[in-house]
PDB file of C-alpha atoms in Angstrom:
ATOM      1  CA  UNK I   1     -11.896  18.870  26.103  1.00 89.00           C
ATOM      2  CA  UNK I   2     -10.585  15.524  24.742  1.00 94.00           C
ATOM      3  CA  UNK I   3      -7.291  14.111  25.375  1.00 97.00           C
ATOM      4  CA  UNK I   4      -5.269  12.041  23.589  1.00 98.00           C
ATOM      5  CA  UNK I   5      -2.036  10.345  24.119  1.00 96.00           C
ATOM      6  CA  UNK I   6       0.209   8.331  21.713  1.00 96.00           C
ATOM      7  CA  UNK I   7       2.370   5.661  22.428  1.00 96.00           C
ATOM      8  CA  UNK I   8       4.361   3.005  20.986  1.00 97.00           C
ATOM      9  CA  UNK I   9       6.489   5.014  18.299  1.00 96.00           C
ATOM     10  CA  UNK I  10      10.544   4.611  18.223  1.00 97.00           C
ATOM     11  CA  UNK I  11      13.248   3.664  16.213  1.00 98.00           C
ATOM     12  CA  UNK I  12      13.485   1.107  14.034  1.00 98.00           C
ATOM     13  CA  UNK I  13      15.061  -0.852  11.085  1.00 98.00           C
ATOM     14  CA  UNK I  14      13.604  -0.883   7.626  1.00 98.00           C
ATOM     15  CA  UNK I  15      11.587  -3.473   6.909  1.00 98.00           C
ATOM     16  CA  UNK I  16      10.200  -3.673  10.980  1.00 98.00           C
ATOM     17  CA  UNK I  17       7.097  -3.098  12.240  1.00 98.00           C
ATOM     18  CA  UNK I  18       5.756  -0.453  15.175  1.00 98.00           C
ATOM     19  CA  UNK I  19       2.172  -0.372  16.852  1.00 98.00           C
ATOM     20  CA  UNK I  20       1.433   2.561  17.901  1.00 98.00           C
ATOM     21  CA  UNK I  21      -1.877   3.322  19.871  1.00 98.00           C
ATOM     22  CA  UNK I  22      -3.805   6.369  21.405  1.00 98.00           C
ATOM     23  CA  UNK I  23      -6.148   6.574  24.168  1.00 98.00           C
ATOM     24  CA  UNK I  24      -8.508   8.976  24.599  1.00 97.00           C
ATOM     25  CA  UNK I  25     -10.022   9.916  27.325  1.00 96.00           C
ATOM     26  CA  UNK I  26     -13.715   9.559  26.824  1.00 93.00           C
ATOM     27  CA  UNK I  27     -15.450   7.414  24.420  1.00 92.00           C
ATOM     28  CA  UNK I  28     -14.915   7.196  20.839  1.00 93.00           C
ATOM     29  CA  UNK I  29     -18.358   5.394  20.105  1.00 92.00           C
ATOM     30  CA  UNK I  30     -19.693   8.297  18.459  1.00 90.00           C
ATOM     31  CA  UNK I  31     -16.824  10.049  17.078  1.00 93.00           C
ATOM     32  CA  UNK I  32     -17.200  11.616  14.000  1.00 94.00           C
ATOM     33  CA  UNK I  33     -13.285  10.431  12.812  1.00 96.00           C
ATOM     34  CA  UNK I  34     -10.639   9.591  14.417  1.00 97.00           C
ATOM     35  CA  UNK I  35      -7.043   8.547  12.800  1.00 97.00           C
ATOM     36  CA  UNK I  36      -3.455   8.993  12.308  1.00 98.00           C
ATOM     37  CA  UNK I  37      -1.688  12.019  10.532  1.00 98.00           C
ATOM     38  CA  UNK I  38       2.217  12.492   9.978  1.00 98.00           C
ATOM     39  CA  UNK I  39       4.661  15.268   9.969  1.00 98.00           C
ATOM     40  CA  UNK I  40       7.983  14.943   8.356  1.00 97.00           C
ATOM     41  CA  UNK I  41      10.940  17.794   8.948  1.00 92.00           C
ATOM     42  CA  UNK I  42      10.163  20.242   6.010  1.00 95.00           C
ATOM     43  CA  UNK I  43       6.766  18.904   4.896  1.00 97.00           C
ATOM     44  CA  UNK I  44       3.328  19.479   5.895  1.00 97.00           C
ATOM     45  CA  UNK I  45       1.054  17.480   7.987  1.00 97.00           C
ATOM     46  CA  UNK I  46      -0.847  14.326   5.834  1.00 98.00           C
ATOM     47  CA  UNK I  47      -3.090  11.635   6.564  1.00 98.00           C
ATOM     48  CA  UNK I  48      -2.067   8.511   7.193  1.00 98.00           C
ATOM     49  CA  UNK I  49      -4.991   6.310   8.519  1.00 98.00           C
ATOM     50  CA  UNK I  50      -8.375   7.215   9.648  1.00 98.00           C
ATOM     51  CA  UNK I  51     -11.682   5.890  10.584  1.00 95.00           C
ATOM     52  CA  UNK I  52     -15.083   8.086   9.399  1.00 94.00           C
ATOM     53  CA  UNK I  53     -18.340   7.984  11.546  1.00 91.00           C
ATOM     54  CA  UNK I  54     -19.590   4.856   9.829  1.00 93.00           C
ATOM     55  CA  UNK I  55     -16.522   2.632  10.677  1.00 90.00           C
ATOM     56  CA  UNK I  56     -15.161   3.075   7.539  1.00 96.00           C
ATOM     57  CA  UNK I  57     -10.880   3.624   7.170  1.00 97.00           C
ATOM     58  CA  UNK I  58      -8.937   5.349   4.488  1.00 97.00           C
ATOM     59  CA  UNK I  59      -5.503   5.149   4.290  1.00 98.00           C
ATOM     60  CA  UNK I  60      -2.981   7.517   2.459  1.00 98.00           C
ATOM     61  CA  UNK I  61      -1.535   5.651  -0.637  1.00 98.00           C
ATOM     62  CA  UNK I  62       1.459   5.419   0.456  1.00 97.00           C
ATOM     63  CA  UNK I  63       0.849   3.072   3.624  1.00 98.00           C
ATOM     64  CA  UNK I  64      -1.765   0.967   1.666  1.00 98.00           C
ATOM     65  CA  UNK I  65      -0.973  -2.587   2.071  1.00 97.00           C
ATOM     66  CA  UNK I  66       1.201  -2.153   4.932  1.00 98.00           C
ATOM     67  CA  UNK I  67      -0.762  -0.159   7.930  1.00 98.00           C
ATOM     68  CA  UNK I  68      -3.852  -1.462   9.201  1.00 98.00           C
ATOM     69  CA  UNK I  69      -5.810   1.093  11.589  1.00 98.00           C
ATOM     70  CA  UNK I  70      -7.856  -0.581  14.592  1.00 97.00           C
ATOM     71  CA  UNK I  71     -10.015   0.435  17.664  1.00 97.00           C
ATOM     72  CA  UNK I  72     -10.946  -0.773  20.711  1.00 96.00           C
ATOM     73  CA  UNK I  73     -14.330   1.197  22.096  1.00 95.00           C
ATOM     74  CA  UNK I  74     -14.216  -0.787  25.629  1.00 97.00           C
ATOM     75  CA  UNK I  75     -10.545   1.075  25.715  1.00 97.00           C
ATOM     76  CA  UNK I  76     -10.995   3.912  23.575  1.00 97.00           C
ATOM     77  CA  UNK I  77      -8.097   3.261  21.392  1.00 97.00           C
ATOM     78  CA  UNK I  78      -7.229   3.405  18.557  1.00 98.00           C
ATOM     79  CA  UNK I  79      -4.342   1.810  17.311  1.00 98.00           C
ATOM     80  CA  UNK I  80      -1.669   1.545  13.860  1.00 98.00           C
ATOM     81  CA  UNK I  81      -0.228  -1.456  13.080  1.00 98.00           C
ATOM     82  CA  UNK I  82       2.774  -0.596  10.486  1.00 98.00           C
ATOM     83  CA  UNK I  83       4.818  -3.233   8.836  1.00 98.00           C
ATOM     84  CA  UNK I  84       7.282  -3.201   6.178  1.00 98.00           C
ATOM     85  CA  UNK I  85       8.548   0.388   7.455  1.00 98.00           C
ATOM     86  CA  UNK I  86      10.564   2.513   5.339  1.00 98.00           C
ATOM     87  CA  UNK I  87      12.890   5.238   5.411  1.00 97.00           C
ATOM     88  CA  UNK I  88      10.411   7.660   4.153  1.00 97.00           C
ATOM     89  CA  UNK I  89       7.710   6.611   7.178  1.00 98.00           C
ATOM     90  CA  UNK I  90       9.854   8.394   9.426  1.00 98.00           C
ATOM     91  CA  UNK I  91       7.728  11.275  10.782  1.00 98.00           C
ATOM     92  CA  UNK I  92       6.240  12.422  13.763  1.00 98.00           C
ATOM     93  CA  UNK I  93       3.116  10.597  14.312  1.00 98.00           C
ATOM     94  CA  UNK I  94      -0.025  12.518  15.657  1.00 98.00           C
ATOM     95  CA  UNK I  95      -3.683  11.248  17.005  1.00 98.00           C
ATOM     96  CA  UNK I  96      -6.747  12.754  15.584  1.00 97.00           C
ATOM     97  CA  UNK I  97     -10.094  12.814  16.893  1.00 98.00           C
ATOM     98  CA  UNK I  98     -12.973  14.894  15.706  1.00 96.00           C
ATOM     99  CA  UNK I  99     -16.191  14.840  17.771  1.00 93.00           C
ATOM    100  CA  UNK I 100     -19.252  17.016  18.385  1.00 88.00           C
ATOM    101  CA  UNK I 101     -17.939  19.741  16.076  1.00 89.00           C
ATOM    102  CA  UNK I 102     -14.779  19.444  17.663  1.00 94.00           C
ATOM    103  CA  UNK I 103     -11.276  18.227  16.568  1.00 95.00           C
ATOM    104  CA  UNK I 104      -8.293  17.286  18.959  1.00 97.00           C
ATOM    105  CA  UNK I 105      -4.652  15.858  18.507  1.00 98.00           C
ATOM    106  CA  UNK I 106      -2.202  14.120  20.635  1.00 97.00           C
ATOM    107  CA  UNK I 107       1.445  15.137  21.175  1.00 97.00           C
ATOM    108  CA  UNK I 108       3.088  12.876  18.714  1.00 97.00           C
ATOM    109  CA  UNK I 109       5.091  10.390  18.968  1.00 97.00           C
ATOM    110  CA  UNK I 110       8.074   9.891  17.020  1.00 98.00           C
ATOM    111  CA  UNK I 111       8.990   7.260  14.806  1.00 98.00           C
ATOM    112  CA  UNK I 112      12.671   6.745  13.105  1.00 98.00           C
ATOM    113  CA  UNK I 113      13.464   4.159  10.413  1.00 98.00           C
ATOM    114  CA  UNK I 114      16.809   3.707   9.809  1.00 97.00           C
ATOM    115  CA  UNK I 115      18.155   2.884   6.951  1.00 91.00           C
TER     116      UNK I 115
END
């Protein structure tokens, strides 16, 4: 069983910028994605940001431009740099990790941009 736990998320103005990262706890090396989905009140779950077992990222189109997903393997994180927030990123924020047939998320973290 993997954990995961997000960090960083919060409230903030539009036009600011959040980090937010998650830790797992064993190594992502050989994952076969891991990433950042979103809830908003009322809508469903979406993709924001993930990696694919090559390395390779895709990002929703709506964050292109202005997220930029990262890891660290030494610290198996992952994190999501978002700049230029808007009203409309404010969602809860949830980790995603799929390995070994498996999939896991974090708790979420929440993440307000006022208007």
């Amino acid at each position: 069983q993997v954990q995961l736990v997000e960090s960083g998320g919060g409230l903030i103005q539009t036009g600011g910028s959040l980090r937010l990262s998650c830790v797992a706890s064993e190594s992502i090396v050989d994952i076969d994605a891991m990433g950042w989905y979103r809830q908003a009140p009322g809508k469903q779950r979406e993709l924001v940001a993930v990696f694919n077992r090559f390395g390779s990222t895709n990002y929703a189109d709506s964050v292109k431009g202005r997220f930029t997903i990262s890891r660290d393997n030494a610290k198996n994180t992952v994190y999501l740099q978002m700049n230029s927030l808007k009203p409309e990123d404010t969602a809860v924020y949830y980790c995603y990790l799929a390995k070994r047939l498996s999939y896991y998320w974090g708790q979420g973290t929440q993440v307000t941009v006022s208007s």
